[in-house]
Each structure stands twice: as structure tokens, then as C-alpha cells.
Coordinates of C-alpha atoms in Angstrom, one line a residue:
Chain A
X298 CA -11.1 33.0 70.6
X299 CA -13.2 35.0 68.1
X300 CA -10.4 37.5 67.7
X301 CA -8.0 34.6 66.9
X302 CA -10.4 33.1 64.4
X303 CA -10.8 36.5 62.7
X304 CA -7.1 36.9 62.6
X305 CA -6.6 33.5 60.9
X306 CA -9.3 34.2 58.4
X307 CA -7.8 37.6 57.7
X308 CA -4.4 35.9 57.1
X309 CA -6.1 33.5 54.6
X310 CA -8.2 36.2 53.0
X311 CA -6.7 35.8 49.5
X312 CA -7.2 32.1 49.6
X313 CA -10.8 32.6 50.7
X314 CA -11.5 34.6 47.6
X315 CA -10.7 31.6 45.5
X316 CA -13.0 29.3 47.3
X317 CA -16.1 30.8 45.9
X318 CA -15.4 30.5 42.1
X319 CA -13.3 27.3 42.4
X320 CA -15.8 25.6 44.6
X321 CA -18.5 26.2 42.1
X322 CA -16.4 25.1 39.2
X323 CA -15.1 22.0 40.9
X324 CA -18.7 21.1 41.9
X325 CA -20.2 21.8 38.5
X326 CA -17.6 20.2 36.2
X327 CA -15.1 18.1 38.1
X328 CA -17.0 16.4 40.8
X329 CA -16.6 12.7 41.5
X330 CA -17.8 10.7 44.6
X331 CA -14.2 10.3 45.6
X332 CA -13.4 14.0 45.3
X333 CA -10.4 15.0 47.5
X334 CA -10.1 18.7 46.8
X335 CA -11.8 19.8 50.1
X336 CA -9.4 17.6 52.1
X337 CA -6.4 19.0 50.3
X338 CA -7.7 22.5 50.9
X339 CA -7.9 21.8 54.7
X340 CA -4.5 20.2 54.7
X341 CA -2.9 23.1 52.8
X342 CA -4.6 25.8 55.0
X343 CA -3.4 24.0 58.2
X344 CA 0.1 23.8 56.9
X345 CA 0.2 27.3 55.6
X346 CA -0.9 28.8 58.9
X347 CA 1.4 26.7 61.0
X348 CA 4.3 27.4 58.7
X349 CA 3.5 31.1 58.9
X350 CA 3.8 30.9 62.7
X351 CA 7.2 29.2 62.4
X352 CA 8.8 31.2 59.6
X353 CA 7.6 34.6 60.9
X354 CA 8.5 33.5 64.5
X355 CA 5.1 34.8 65.8
X356 CA 4.7 32.2 68.6
X357 CA 6.6 34.1 71.3
X358 CA 4.4 37.2 70.8
X359 CA 1.1 35.4 70.3
X360 CA 1.6 33.1 73.3
X361 CA 2.5 36.0 75.5
X362 CA -0.9 37.5 75.0
X363 CA -3.5 37.1 77.7
X364 CA -5.3 34.2 76.1
X365 CA -5.8 30.7 77.4
X366 CA -3.3 28.3 75.7
X367 CA -6.1 26.0 74.5
X368 CA -7.8 28.7 72.5
X369 CA -4.9 28.8 70.0
X370 CA -5.5 25.3 68.7
X371 CA -9.3 25.6 69.0
X372 CA -9.5 28.9 67.1
X373 CA -7.3 27.6 64.3
X374 CA -9.3 24.4 64.0
X375 CA -12.6 26.3 63.9
X376 CA -11.1 28.8 61.3
X377 CA -10.0 26.0 59.0
X378 CA -13.3 24.0 59.5
X379 CA -15.1 27.2 58.5
X380 CA -13.1 27.3 55.3
X381 CA -13.8 23.6 54.7
X382 CA -17.5 24.2 55.3
X383 CA -17.5 27.1 52.8
X384 CA -15.8 24.8 50.2
X385 CA -18.4 22.0 50.8
X386 CA -21.2 24.5 50.4
X387 CA -19.9 26.0 47.1
X388 CA -19.0 22.6 45.7
X389 CA -22.5 21.4 46.5
X390 CA -24.1 24.4 44.8
X391 CA -21.8 23.7 41.9
X392 CA -23.0 20.1 41.8
X393 CA -26.6 21.3 41.7
X394 CA -25.8 23.5 38.8
X395 CA -23.7 21.1 36.8
X396 CA -25.4 17.8 37.4
X397 CA -29.2 18.1 36.8
X398 CA -30.0 14.5 37.9
X399 CA -28.4 14.8 41.4
X400 CA -30.8 14.5 44.3
X401 CA -30.9 16.5 47.6
X402 CA -30.2 13.3 49.5
X403 CA -27.1 12.6 47.4
X404 CA -25.7 16.1 48.0
X405 CA -26.6 16.1 51.7
X406 CA -24.9 12.7 52.3
X407 CA -21.8 13.6 50.3
X408 CA -21.5 17.0 51.9
X409 CA -21.9 15.7 55.5
X410 CA -19.5 12.8 55.1
X411 CA -16.9 15.1 53.5
X412 CA -17.4 17.8 56.1
X413 CA -17.1 15.2 58.9
X414 CA -13.7 14.1 57.6
X415 CA -12.6 17.7 57.5
X416 CA -13.6 18.2 61.1
X417 CA -11.2 15.4 62.1
X418 CA -8.5 16.4 59.7
X419 CA -8.2 20.0 60.7
X420 CA -7.2 19.6 64.4
X421 CA -5.0 16.6 63.8
X422 CA -2.8 18.3 61.2
X423 CA -2.6 21.5 63.2
X424 CA -1.6 19.6 66.4
X425 CA 0.9 17.3 64.7
X426 CA 2.5 20.0 62.7
X427 CA 2.8 22.3 65.7
X428 CA 3.9 19.7 68.3
X429 CA 6.4 17.6 66.2
X430 CA 9.8 19.2 66.2
X431 CA 12.0 16.9 64.0
X432 CA 11.5 18.0 60.4
X433 CA 11.4 14.4 58.9
X434 CA 8.9 13.2 61.5
X435 CA 6.9 16.3 61.2
X436 CA 6.4 16.1 57.5
X437 CA 6.4 12.3 57.2
X438 CA 4.1 11.5 60.1
X439 CA 1.7 14.4 59.3
X440 CA 1.4 13.3 55.7
X441 CA 0.9 9.7 56.7
X442 CA -1.8 10.7 59.2
X443 CA -3.5 12.9 56.6
X444 CA -3.6 10.0 54.2
X445 CA -4.9 7.6 56.9
X446 CA -7.6 10.1 58.0
X447 CA -8.8 10.7 54.5
X448 CA -8.8 6.9 53.8
X449 CA -10.9 6.1 56.9
X450 CA -13.1 9.1 56.3
X451 CA -13.8 8.2 52.7
X452 CA -14.4 4.5 53.6
X453 CA -16.9 5.6 56.3
X454 CA -18.4 8.0 53.8
X455 CA -18.9 5.2 51.2
X456 CA -20.5 3.0 54.0
X457 CA -23.0 5.8 54.8
X458 CA -23.8 6.4 51.1
X459 CA -24.6 2.7 50.6
X460 CA -27.8 3.3 52.5
X461 CA -28.8 6.2 50.3
X462 CA -31.8 4.4 48.9
X463 CA -33.1 3.4 52.3
X464 CA -34.9 6.6 53.1
X465 CA -34.4 8.3 56.4
X466 CA -31.7 5.9 57.6
X467 CA -29.1 7.7 55.5
X468 CA -29.8 11.0 57.4
X469 CA -29.5 9.2 60.7
X470 CA -26.2 7.6 59.7
X471 CA -24.9 11.0 58.4
X472 CA -25.8 12.7 61.6
X473 CA -24.1 9.9 63.6
X474 CA -21.0 10.2 61.5
X475 CA -21.0 14.0 62.0
X476 CA -21.3 13.5 65.8
X477 CA -18.5 11.0 65.8
X478 CA -16.3 13.5 63.9
X479 CA -17.1 16.3 66.4
X480 CA -16.3 13.9 69.3
X481 CA -13.0 12.9 67.7
X482 CA -12.2 16.6 67.0
X483 CA -12.8 17.4 70.7
X484 CA -10.7 14.5 71.8
X485 CA -7.8 15.4 69.5
X486 CA -7.9 19.0 70.8
X487 CA -8.0 17.8 74.4
X488 CA -5.0 15.6 73.9
X489 CA -3.0 18.1 71.9
X490 CA -3.6 20.9 74.4
X491 CA -2.7 18.5 77.2
X492 CA 0.7 17.7 75.6
X493 CA 1.3 21.4 74.7
X494 CA 0.6 22.6 78.3
X495 CA 3.3 20.3 79.7
X496 CA 6.0 21.6 77.4
X497 CA 8.0 24.8 76.9
X498 CA 6.1 26.9 74.3
X499 CA 9.1 28.6 72.7
Chain B
X579 CA 5.0 48.5 98.5
X580 CA 2.9 45.5 97.3
X581 CA 4.9 42.7 95.6
X582 CA 4.5 42.3 91.8
X583 CA 6.5 39.1 91.3
X584 CA 8.0 36.6 93.6
X585 CA 10.6 34.0 92.6
X586 CA 10.9 31.0 94.9
X587 CA 14.2 29.1 94.2
X588 CA 13.5 28.9 90.5
X589 CA 15.7 26.9 88.2
X590 CA 15.4 26.2 84.5
X591 CA 17.6 23.6 82.8
X592 CA 18.0 23.9 79.0
X593 CA 20.6 21.5 77.6
X594 CA 23.9 22.5 79.3
X595 CA 22.5 25.8 80.5
X596 CA 21.0 26.2 84.0
X597 CA 19.3 29.4 85.2
X598 CA 19.0 29.9 89.0
X599 CA 16.9 32.6 90.6
X600 CA 16.9 32.5 94.4
X601 CA 14.0 33.6 96.6
X602 CA 13.6 37.2 95.4
X603 CA 10.7 39.6 95.1
X604 CA 10.1 42.5 92.7
X605 CA 8.0 45.2 94.2
X606 CA 5.3 47.2 92.5
X607 CA 6.9 50.4 91.1
X608 CA 10.4 49.0 91.0
X609 CA 12.5 49.5 87.8
X610 CA 14.7 46.4 87.6
X611 CA 17.5 46.4 85.1
X612 CA 18.9 43.0 84.2
X613 CA 22.5 43.2 83.0
X614 CA 24.5 40.3 81.6
X615 CA 26.5 39.1 78.6
X616 CA 24.9 36.9 75.9
X617 CA 23.8 33.6 77.4
X618 CA 23.5 35.0 80.9
X619 CA 19.8 34.0 81.1
X620 CA 18.1 37.4 80.8
X621 CA 15.7 36.3 78.0
X622 CA 15.1 32.9 79.7
X623 CA 14.1 34.8 82.9
X624 CA 11.6 36.9 81.0
X625 CA 10.2 33.8 79.2
X626 CA 9.7 32.1 82.6
X627 CA 7.9 35.2 84.0
X628 CA 5.5 35.2 81.0
X629 CA 4.9 31.5 81.3
X630 CA 6.3 30.7 77.9
X631 CA 8.6 28.1 79.5
X632 CA 8.1 26.1 82.7
X633 CA 10.6 26.2 85.6
X634 CA 12.5 22.9 86.2
X635 CA 12.0 23.5 89.9
X636 CA 10.7 26.3 92.1
X637 CA 7.7 28.6 91.7
X638 CA 6.9 32.0 90.4
X639 CA 4.1 33.9 92.1
X640 CA 2.4 36.7 90.1
X641 CA 0.4 39.4 91.8
X642 CA -2.0 42.1 90.8
X643 CA -2.3 45.1 93.2
X644 CA -0.7 43.0 95.9
X645 CA -3.1 40.0 95.5
X646 CA -2.1 36.7 94.0
X647 CA -3.3 36.6 90.4
X648 CA -6.1 34.1 89.9
X649 CA -4.6 32.9 86.6
X650 CA -1.7 33.5 84.3
X651 CA -4.2 34.9 81.8
X652 CA -5.6 37.5 84.3
X653 CA -2.1 38.5 85.2
X654 CA -1.0 38.9 81.6
X655 CA -3.8 41.4 81.0
X656 CA -1.8 43.8 83.3
X657 CA 1.5 43.1 81.5
X658 CA 3.1 44.7 78.5
X659 CA 6.0 43.0 76.9
X660 CA 8.7 43.8 74.3
X661 CA 11.1 41.2 72.9
X662 CA 14.2 42.0 70.9
X663 CA 12.0 42.2 67.8
X664 CA 8.3 42.6 67.0
X665 CA 7.6 39.2 65.7
X666 CA 4.0 39.2 64.5
X667 CA 2.4 38.3 61.2
X668 CA 4.4 40.4 58.7
X669 CA 1.3 41.0 56.5
X670 CA -0.4 43.0 59.3
X671 CA -0.7 46.8 59.3
X672 CA -0.4 48.4 62.6
X673 CA -4.0 49.5 62.3
X674 CA -5.1 45.9 62.0
X675 CA -2.7 44.9 64.9
X676 CA -4.3 47.6 67.0
X677 CA -7.8 46.3 66.4
X678 CA -6.7 42.8 67.2
X679 CA -5.0 43.8 70.4
X680 CA -8.0 46.0 71.3
X681 CA -10.1 42.9 71.3
X682 CA -7.7 41.1 73.7
X683 CA -6.8 43.8 76.2
X684 CA -9.8 45.4 78.0
X685 CA -7.9 48.6 78.7
X686 CA -6.4 49.0 75.1
X687 CA -6.1 52.7 74.3
X688 CA -6.2 53.2 70.6
X689 CA -5.6 57.0 70.8
X690 CA -2.5 56.5 72.9
X691 CA -1.2 53.8 70.6
X692 CA -1.5 55.9 67.5
X693 CA -0.1 59.0 69.3
X694 CA 3.0 57.0 70.3
X695 CA 3.4 55.8 66.7
X696 CA 3.2 59.4 65.5
X697 CA 5.7 60.4 68.1
X698 CA 8.1 57.6 67.0
X699 CA 7.4 58.6 63.3
X700 CA 6.1 55.1 62.5
X701 CA 3.5 54.8 59.6
X702 CA 0.6 52.8 61.0
X703 CA -0.7 52.1 57.5
X704 CA 2.5 50.3 56.4
X705 CA 2.8 46.5 56.6
X706 CA 5.1 45.3 59.4
X707 CA 7.3 43.5 56.8
X708 CA 8.2 46.9 55.3
X709 CA 9.6 48.2 58.6
X710 CA 13.2 48.4 59.6
X711 CA 14.2 46.7 62.8
X712 CA 14.2 50.0 64.7
X713 CA 10.7 50.8 63.4
X714 CA 9.5 47.3 64.5
X715 CA 10.9 47.9 68.0
X716 CA 9.2 51.3 68.2
X717 CA 5.9 49.7 67.1
X718 CA 6.4 46.9 69.7
X719 CA 7.1 49.5 72.5
X720 CA 3.9 51.4 71.5
X721 CA 1.9 48.1 71.6
X722 CA 3.3 47.2 75.0
X723 CA 2.4 50.6 76.5
X724 CA -1.0 51.1 74.8
X725 CA -3.0 49.2 77.5
X726 CA -1.3 51.0 80.4
X727 CA 0.2 47.9 81.9
X728 CA 1.0 47.5 85.6
X729 CA 4.2 45.6 84.7
X730 CA 6.4 46.1 81.6
X731 CA 8.8 43.3 80.6
X732 CA 11.3 44.5 78.2
X733 CA 13.9 42.2 76.6
X734 CA 16.6 44.4 75.0
X735 CA 14.1 47.1 74.2
X736 CA 16.7 49.6 72.9
X737 CA 18.5 47.3 70.5
X738 CA 18.1 48.5 67.0
X739 CA 17.1 52.0 68.1
X740 CA 19.0 55.1 67.2
X741 CA 20.2 57.6 69.9
X742 CA 17.2 59.9 69.5
X743 CA 14.7 57.0 69.7
X744 CA 16.5 55.5 72.7
X745 CA 16.2 58.8 74.5
X746 CA 12.6 59.1 73.6
X747 CA 11.9 55.6 74.8
X748 CA 13.7 56.1 78.1
X749 CA 11.8 59.4 78.7
X750 CA 8.5 57.6 77.8
X751 CA 9.2 54.7 80.3
X752 CA 10.1 57.2 83.0
X753 CA 6.9 59.1 82.4
X754 CA 4.8 55.9 82.5
X755 CA 6.5 54.9 85.7
X756 CA 5.9 58.3 87.3
X757 CA 2.3 58.6 86.2
X758 CA 1.1 55.0 86.7
X759 CA 3.6 53.5 89.1
X760 CA 4.4 50.9 86.5
X761 CA 6.9 48.2 87.4
X762 CA 9.5 47.8 84.7
X763 CA 11.8 44.8 84.2
X764 CA 14.2 45.3 81.4
X765 CA 17.4 43.7 80.1
X766 CA 19.9 45.7 78.2
X767 CA 23.5 45.7 77.1
X768 CA 23.5 49.5 77.1
X769 CA 24.6 50.5 80.5
X770 CA 23.9 54.2 80.0
X771 CA 20.2 53.3 79.6
X772 CA 20.4 51.4 82.8
X773 CA 22.0 54.2 84.7
X774 CA 19.2 56.6 83.6
X775 CA 16.3 54.3 84.3
X776 CA 17.0 51.4 86.8
X777 CA 16.3 51.7 90.5
X778 CA 17.7 48.2 91.1
X779 CA 19.8 45.8 89.1
X780 CA 20.6 42.1 88.7
X781 CA 24.0 41.4 87.3
X782 CA 23.8 38.0 85.7
X783 CA 26.3 35.6 84.3
X784 CA 25.9 32.0 83.0
X785 CA 22.5 31.7 84.6
X786 CA 23.4 33.0 88.0
X787 CA 22.6 36.3 89.6
X788 CA 26.0 37.5 90.8
X789 CA 24.8 40.6 92.6
X790 CA 21.4 42.2 93.1
X791 CA 20.0 45.3 94.9
X792 CA 19.3 49.0 94.7
X793 CA 21.6 50.7 92.2
X794 CA 22.8 53.4 94.7
X795 CA 23.4 50.8 97.4
X796 CA 25.4 48.6 95.1
X797 CA 27.4 51.5 93.9
X798 CA 28.0 52.7 97.4
X799 CA 29.2 49.3 98.5
X800 CA 31.9 49.2 95.7
X801 CA 34.7 51.7 96.1
X802 CA 37.0 52.7 93.2
X803 CA 40.5 53.6 94.3
X804 CA 42.6 56.3 92.5
X805 CA 44.3 53.6 90.4
X806 CA 40.8 52.3 89.2
X807 CA 40.8 49.1 91.2
X808 CA 37.4 48.2 92.7
X809 CA 37.0 47.0 96.3
X810 CA 34.0 45.6 98.0
X811 CA 33.7 48.3 100.6
X812 CA 32.1 51.7 101.1
X813 CA 33.9 54.7 99.6
X814 CA 34.7 56.5 102.9
X815 CA 38.4 57.3 102.4
X816 CA 39.6 60.4 100.5
X817 CA 40.4 59.9 96.9
X818 CA 38.1 56.9 96.7
X819 CA 34.7 57.2 94.9
X820 CA 31.7 54.9 94.4
X821 CA 31.6 52.7 91.3
X822 CA 29.5 53.3 88.2
X823 CA 27.3 50.6 86.8
X824 CA 29.8 50.2 83.9
X825 CA 32.6 49.6 86.4
X826 CA 30.5 47.1 88.3
X827 CA 29.7 45.3 85.0
X828 CA 33.4 45.2 84.2
X829 CA 34.4 44.0 87.7
X830 CA 31.9 41.2 87.7
X831 CA 31.5 40.3 84.1
X832 CA 34.6 41.7 82.5
X833 CA 35.2 43.6 79.2
X834 CA 33.7 46.7 77.7
X835 CA 30.1 46.5 76.5
X836 CA 29.2 49.6 74.6

């Protein structure tokens, strides 16, 4: 699995270079509570990697390697989540630099709620874009699910941030939101791998 | 000889196409040549063996050193494969590909991989997208051999190769077979390669295996009369000789291939 994650990160190496400066700039100058840049980044990275598999016809070679089938989805999800985490981190640092009045609690809550949405977004886009064959369904449904996930994620995020002035409760709610996202991510991967294992791979 | 692969009445349906492989075993150390025109089912058979597609019915049993492999993944560690093109991420250099495959195959031999590339005159520092098809095939063959597999699955391995490279590859496969007892299953349209390498053949057409067996035995059981007609009998009479693989191909599948 580690070798697959490393390969995916290597394939995205030029994109990764941009995350550092742009994350800082976006956090320092362009940040709003409903900032979507991180979600778009995860969506684009998911699509880029999956499209690369398709256009360069790499699946036959990669899936012939002695690796368990489930590791392909898992590794890609973790790779993209890592990029999402890097974005959230740099954006938060940018916020600290650009907005002097921002509190640690604000940054923590926003970062965790954004990151939790990314954790759900990454596997669902990878799975749908890989498993759906019909081009219209593939693009249409994937984009719809992206919008729906971001909408629900943002709504839950707003719900959590409403408790920001109630002390420790906001940390508890953020942690619960994060756990829920991890659980959903695991469930999505389980279902996606279950579907994939029953089908022809090439 | 221990068995390497065992097919048990395997079928695979894909749209109108149906592949049928009866109960048949491939022994360790066998070199099986699979001959057939386009659409015969050669690639489908290789994809079934690698677990890339599921059989519609029947089973495939995979063995390591005569023992049933505990999992497909364990079995694949002992297998090298070459498809009709090296389809990996085009941005990779072969040095990067080697370090990636080195993490996956426990027996990956970096030195052997780069020595093969040098022998084939393939630049390991170039990106794969810069290679010609022949170069990609050579790189694919080097990658398939570099972990000293017990079984090699080669789907049209000589397509895109020039005569010199084809000869090099055939010699290399022979050497690998002699030194390590590697089982080789390869499909090809080029019958001269088959004659040089294969110990047994499957002649396939439209998903069916028309004839199978040891090359010498099949040739001996098909007699060619002076007028060139082929008869299913041993060449015992004077003026009658055994059939070549090309004649067998033409007899069962029709038409020239090379």
C-alpha cells in the first residue's frame, strides 16, 4: 500500500509544489467560512489520477501486480486525503498570518470540519469515477455526488461552528464529526471494493 | 513434474464471444505456445489466469512448487507478465519503475533488470512516453524477468520487435527456462518464434482449443503428402513427412500468418 501511495504522490508531484504557496495565499487573503478550494482540490486530484489510469491504460498492468485489489482504492484515497490535509494545514497557517483576530478554536474547528468532508469526498469520487462506465452517468453522477457531499459537509460544519462559543463542546463535536467521516470513508471503501471484486477488472 | 496451472472446464462469456477451456493442466517447466487468429481468445485466457477477469463457469487452480497457492496475490509474486504493450504511467522513468516494482516483488533483482535494459539498448533514464513501441516491449520483458518468476505469461511478446530483438528475446527466454525451469505461456502470431521455443501448443479459434499437445507429437500425428495435403495420421509411408507448425496452423485456422 505504501508503494502505491508513494507512486500516486509522485504522479502528483508538480501539483503538490503549488499547494504550499497557494495554500498560504488562499488562507491569508482569500479565506471565507464557506471556502471551497480544498474540496475542489480533492475533486480535481481524484479525477486527474483516475483519468490518468484510463487514458494511459495502466489498469491491466497495475492490477496484474501482486497486490490485494482493495489496496488500490485505499492507497489512492489516503494519497488524496494527505494532499487535502496539506492544503488545510497551509491554509490554516495562511489564516493565522493574514487574519490577526482569528482564534485557535476558530481555526481548529474550521480545519477539522473541512478535513472531515475531504475524508468522505476522496473515496466516493475515486470509487464512482472508477466503477461507473457510461460517460454521461460517470461525469453527471460524480459531479452531483460531489455537490451533495460538499453541501452536507458544509452544513454539518456550520452546525459544529455554531457551538464555537461554548468552550470544550466544540472540540467534542469536531472530534465526533471527524470520527463519523472516517467511518463513512471506511464504509464507502468497503462497498466500492465489494462491487469491484465481483466484476471484471479490465 | 508438478502442476503450475490447472483449468477445470473454464468458460468466459463476453458479449457474443465465449471462451472454453476444458480440464487441462500446465506443468512446471512447460513452454506453452498459444496460436490463434485475432479474436481466438488468447488474451482472454491470459487475463483469466491473472485474475483480471472472472470465469463465467469453472475454476482455475494456481500452484506454487506443486502446492495450491494460498492466494492470488501470493501466486502473482511468482509470475512475470508481458502484454502487447507496456502500459504504465508514461511519466515514469525506468529507474523509478524499478524502485516501485522492487517494493512489490520480494525477489526483484535491480542489477539483472538494468543489465537486460543495457542488453536491449533501452535508456533507463528516459521517460516511458518517449519510447517507441519496440522499446516499451523490451522494457516490459525486462520488468517481467527481473524478479526471476516461476511462470511467465506473455501476450504477443514479440509484436513490435525487430528481428534482432526477437532473436535476443527468444534466446533470453530459453536461457531463463533452462536455468530456472521457468514455465512459459506465450501467445504469438509469429510461428517461427513458436517453433523455436514451444514444447507444447494450443491452437485456438473463436474461443475453442482446436488441438493441444506436445509440438513433436502433434507434428508427428499430422502427415503431409507430396502434394502438400495434410492427413491426420502418422507419417509412416515413403514420400510423406510430418507437418510443420505453420502447416498445422493453415490446416486448422487457414491462411498465411507471417
